[in-house]
Amino acid sequence: VTHEISAPIDQIWNIVSNVDEESRYWPIIKDIKNINKTDNLVDREVTIGVGIQDTKTRQFVTQHPDHKLIQTNITEGPVIGTRLLTLNPISDTNATRIDVVWDLDMNKIPVFARGFANDNFMKAIEDALSKIELTVK
């Protein structure tokens, strides 16, 4: 998913790089418990709301401030994989393009529910990017 926001890249980076506050933007995140945290790497347990039941995941979040990139590796839970969030300035404007790319393995989700899960991920991305945009206005 790609989204453009009329705000400078550093302003958007200040929001998205505060990974302890992701639940403000990502509607599926219910709780974040940091296990270990350094300057650019967070090992955490995240409770996500899926349907009527919450579930825990293990995530490793790596920030690359020079490249305005955040990589989240989900290593435990019903869905494992990677989320890449990158920011790019839009030339000749004071705007920023946010790209969010998921690479997920949904093998632990029953086949009949995978379409629903995929739709929920897409909606979660769109909701998060809209909330980020509203924050900078």
JSON list of N, CA and C in Angstrom, two decimals, residues 46-74:
[
{"chain": "A", "resi": 46, "resn": "VAL", "atom": "N", "xyz": [3.60, -8.62, 21.19]},
{"chain": "A", "resi": 46, "resn": "VAL", "atom": "CA", "xyz": [2.50, -7.76, 20.79]},
{"chain": "A", "resi": 46, "resn": "VAL", "atom": "C", "xyz": [1.21, -8.57, 20.83]},
{"chain": "A", "resi": 47, "resn": "THR", "atom": "N", "xyz": [0.21, -8.02, 21.50]},
{"chain": "A", "resi": 47, "resn": "THR", "atom": "CA", "xyz": [-1.12, -8.63, 21.49]},
{"chain": "A", "resi": 47, "resn": "THR", "atom": "C", "xyz": [-1.91, -7.97, 20.37]},
{"chain": "A", "resi": 48, "resn": "ILE", "atom": "N", "xyz": [-2.41, -8.81, 19.49]},
{"chain": "A", "resi": 48, "resn": "ILE", "atom": "CA", "xyz": [-3.21, -8.29, 18.38]},
{"chain": "A", "resi": 48, "resn": "ILE", "atom": "C", "xyz": [-4.63, -8.82, 18.51]},
{"chain": "A", "resi": 49, "resn": "GLY", "atom": "N", "xyz": [-5.56, -8.00, 18.07]},
{"chain": "A", "resi": 49, "resn": "GLY", "atom": "CA", "xyz": [-6.96, -8.39, 18.07]},
{"chain": "A", "resi": 49, "resn": "GLY", "atom": "C", "xyz": [-7.32, -8.94, 16.71]},
{"chain": "A", "resi": 50, "resn": "VAL", "atom": "N", "xyz": [-7.70, -10.19, 16.70]},
{"chain": "A", "resi": 50, "resn": "VAL", "atom": "CA", "xyz": [-8.11, -10.84, 15.45]},
{"chain": "A", "resi": 50, "resn": "VAL", "atom": "C", "xyz": [-9.49, -11.42, 15.66]},
{"chain": "A", "resi": 51, "resn": "GLY", "atom": "N", "xyz": [-10.48, -10.85, 14.98]},
{"chain": "A", "resi": 51, "resn": "GLY", "atom": "CA", "xyz": [-11.84, -11.32, 15.15]},
{"chain": "A", "resi": 51, "resn": "GLY", "atom": "C", "xyz": [-12.31, -11.10, 16.57]},
{"chain": "A", "resi": 52, "resn": "ILE", "atom": "N", "xyz": [-12.80, -12.16, 17.19]},
{"chain": "A", "resi": 52, "resn": "ILE", "atom": "CA", "xyz": [-13.31, -12.04, 18.56]},
{"chain": "A", "resi": 52, "resn": "ILE", "atom": "C", "xyz": [-12.27, -12.45, 19.60]},
{"chain": "A", "resi": 53, "resn": "GLN", "atom": "N", "xyz": [-11.09, -12.83, 19.14]},
{"chain": "A", "resi": 53, "resn": "GLN", "atom": "CA", "xyz": [-10.07, -13.35, 20.04]},
{"chain": "A", "resi": 53, "resn": "GLN", "atom": "C", "xyz": [-8.76, -12.59, 19.86]},
{"chain": "A", "resi": 54, "resn": "ASP", "atom": "N", "xyz": [-8.11, -12.25, 20.99]},
{"chain": "A", "resi": 54, "resn": "ASP", "atom": "CA", "xyz": [-6.79, -11.65, 20.93]},
{"chain": "A", "resi": 54, "resn": "ASP", "atom": "C", "xyz": [-5.74, -12.76, 20.91]},
{"chain": "A", "resi": 55, "resn": "THR", "atom": "N", "xyz": [-4.59, -12.46, 20.30]},
{"chain": "A", "resi": 55, "resn": "THR", "atom": "CA", "xyz": [-3.50, -13.43, 20.25]},
{"chain": "A", "resi": 55, "resn": "THR", "atom": "C", "xyz": [-2.17, -12.70, 20.40]},
{"chain": "A", "resi": 56, "resn": "LYS", "atom": "N", "xyz": [-1.17, -13.39, 20.86]},
{"chain": "A", "resi": 56, "resn": "LYS", "atom": "CA", "xyz": [0.16, -12.79, 21.07]},
{"chain": "A", "resi": 56, "resn": "LYS", "atom": "C", "xyz": [1.08, -13.16, 19.92]},
{"chain": "A", "resi": 57, "resn": "THR", "atom": "N", "xyz": [1.93, -12.20, 19.57]},
{"chain": "A", "resi": 57, "resn": "THR", "atom": "CA", "xyz": [2.96, -12.42, 18.56]},
{"chain": "A", "resi": 57, "resn": "THR", "atom": "C", "xyz": [4.29, -11.98, 19.13]},
{"chain": "A", "resi": 58, "resn": "ARG", "atom": "N", "xyz": [5.36, -12.47, 18.56]},
{"chain": "A", "resi": 58, "resn": "ARG", "atom": "CA", "xyz": [6.71, -12.02, 18.90]},
{"chain": "A", "resi": 58, "resn": "ARG", "atom": "C", "xyz": [7.24, -11.26, 17.70]},
{"chain": "A", "resi": 59, "resn": "GLN", "atom": "N", "xyz": [7.75, -10.06, 17.95]},
{"chain": "A", "resi": 59, "resn": "GLN", "atom": "CA", "xyz": [8.21, -9.20, 16.87]},
{"chain": "A", "resi": 59, "resn": "GLN", "atom": "C", "xyz": [9.58, -8.62, 17.19]},
{"chain": "A", "resi": 60, "resn": "PHE", "atom": "N", "xyz": [10.37, -8.47, 16.12]},
{"chain": "A", "resi": 60, "resn": "PHE", "atom": "CA", "xyz": [11.65, -7.78, 16.20]},
{"chain": "A", "resi": 60, "resn": "PHE", "atom": "C", "xyz": [11.55, -6.60, 15.25]},
{"chain": "A", "resi": 61, "resn": "VAL", "atom": "N", "xyz": [11.64, -5.39, 15.80]},
{"chain": "A", "resi": 61, "resn": "VAL", "atom": "CA", "xyz": [11.48, -4.18, 15.00]},
{"chain": "A", "resi": 61, "resn": "VAL", "atom": "C", "xyz": [12.84, -3.51, 14.87]},
{"chain": "A", "resi": 62, "resn": "THR", "atom": "N", "xyz": [13.27, -3.32, 13.62]},
{"chain": "A", "resi": 62, "resn": "THR", "atom": "CA", "xyz": [14.56, -2.68, 13.34]},
{"chain": "A", "resi": 62, "resn": "THR", "atom": "C", "xyz": [14.29, -1.37, 12.62]},
{"chain": "A", "resi": 63, "resn": "GLN", "atom": "N", "xyz": [14.87, -0.31, 13.15]},
{"chain": "A", "resi": 63, "resn": "GLN", "atom": "CA", "xyz": [14.73, 1.01, 12.52]},
{"chain": "A", "resi": 63, "resn": "GLN", "atom": "C", "xyz": [16.02, 1.39, 11.81]},
{"chain": "A", "resi": 64, "resn": "HIS", "atom": "N", "xyz": [15.86, 1.94, 10.62]},
{"chain": "A", "resi": 64, "resn": "HIS", "atom": "CA", "xyz": [16.98, 2.43, 9.83]},
{"chain": "A", "resi": 64, "resn": "HIS", "atom": "C", "xyz": [16.73, 3.92, 9.56]},
{"chain": "A", "resi": 65, "resn": "PRO", "atom": "N", "xyz": [17.09, 4.79, 10.52]},
{"chain": "A", "resi": 65, "resn": "PRO", "atom": "CA", "xyz": [16.77, 6.22, 10.39]},
{"chain": "A", "resi": 65, "resn": "PRO", "atom": "C", "xyz": [17.36, 6.87, 9.14]},
{"chain": "A", "resi": 66, "resn": "ASP", "atom": "N", "xyz": [18.57, 6.47, 8.74]},
{"chain": "A", "resi": 66, "resn": "ASP", "atom": "CA", "xyz": [19.19, 7.07, 7.56]},
{"chain": "A", "resi": 66, "resn": "ASP", "atom": "C", "xyz": [18.42, 6.78, 6.28]},
{"chain": "A", "resi": 67, "resn": "HIS", "atom": "N", "xyz": [17.73, 5.65, 6.26]},
{"chain": "A", "resi": 67, "resn": "HIS", "atom": "CA", "xyz": [16.96, 5.25, 5.07]},
{"chain": "A", "resi": 67, "resn": "HIS", "atom": "C", "xyz": [15.47, 5.46, 5.26]},
{"chain": "A", "resi": 68, "resn": "LYS", "atom": "N", "xyz": [15.09, 5.95, 6.46]},
{"chain": "A", "resi": 68, "resn": "LYS", "atom": "CA", "xyz": [13.66, 6.16, 6.80]},
{"chain": "A", "resi": 68, "resn": "LYS", "atom": "C", "xyz": [12.88, 4.87, 6.54]},
{"chain": "A", "resi": 69, "resn": "LEU", "atom": "N", "xyz": [13.36, 3.78, 7.13]},
{"chain": "A", "resi": 69, "resn": "LEU", "atom": "CA", "xyz": [12.78, 2.46, 6.93]},
{"chain": "A", "resi": 69, "resn": "LEU", "atom": "C", "xyz": [12.63, 1.76, 8.28]},
{"chain": "A", "resi": 70, "resn": "ILE", "atom": "N", "xyz": [11.50, 1.09, 8.47]},
{"chain": "A", "resi": 70, "resn": "ILE", "atom": "CA", "xyz": [11.27, 0.28, 9.67]},
{"chain": "A", "resi": 70, "resn": "ILE", "atom": "C", "xyz": [10.88, -1.12, 9.20]},
{"chain": "A", "resi": 71, "resn": "GLN", "atom": "N", "xyz": [11.64, -2.11, 9.68]},
{"chain": "A", "resi": 71, "resn": "GLN", "atom": "CA", "xyz": [11.36, -3.49, 9.34]},
{"chain": "A", "resi": 71, "resn": "GLN", "atom": "C", "xyz": [10.87, -4.21, 10.59]},
{"chain": "A", "resi": 72, "resn": "THR", "atom": "N", "xyz": [9.69, -4.80, 10.49]},
{"chain": "A", "resi": 72, "resn": "THR", "atom": "CA", "xyz": [9.13, -5.58, 11.59]},
{"chain": "A", "resi": 72, "resn": "THR", "atom": "C", "xyz": [9.09, -7.04, 11.18]},
{"chain": "A", "resi": 73, "resn": "ASN", "atom": "N", "xyz": [9.83, -7.87, 11.91]},
{"chain": "A", "resi": 73, "resn": "ASN", "atom": "CA", "xyz": [9.84, -9.32, 11.67]},
{"chain": "A", "resi": 73, "resn": "ASN", "atom": "C", "xyz": [8.96, -9.97, 12.72]},
{"chain": "A", "resi": 74, "resn": "ILE", "atom": "N", "xyz": [7.92, -10.65, 12.27]},
{"chain": "A", "resi": 74, "resn": "ILE", "atom": "CA", "xyz": [7.01, -11.36, 13.16]},
{"chain": "A", "resi": 74, "resn": "ILE", "atom": "C", "xyz": [7.45, -12.82, 13.13]}
]
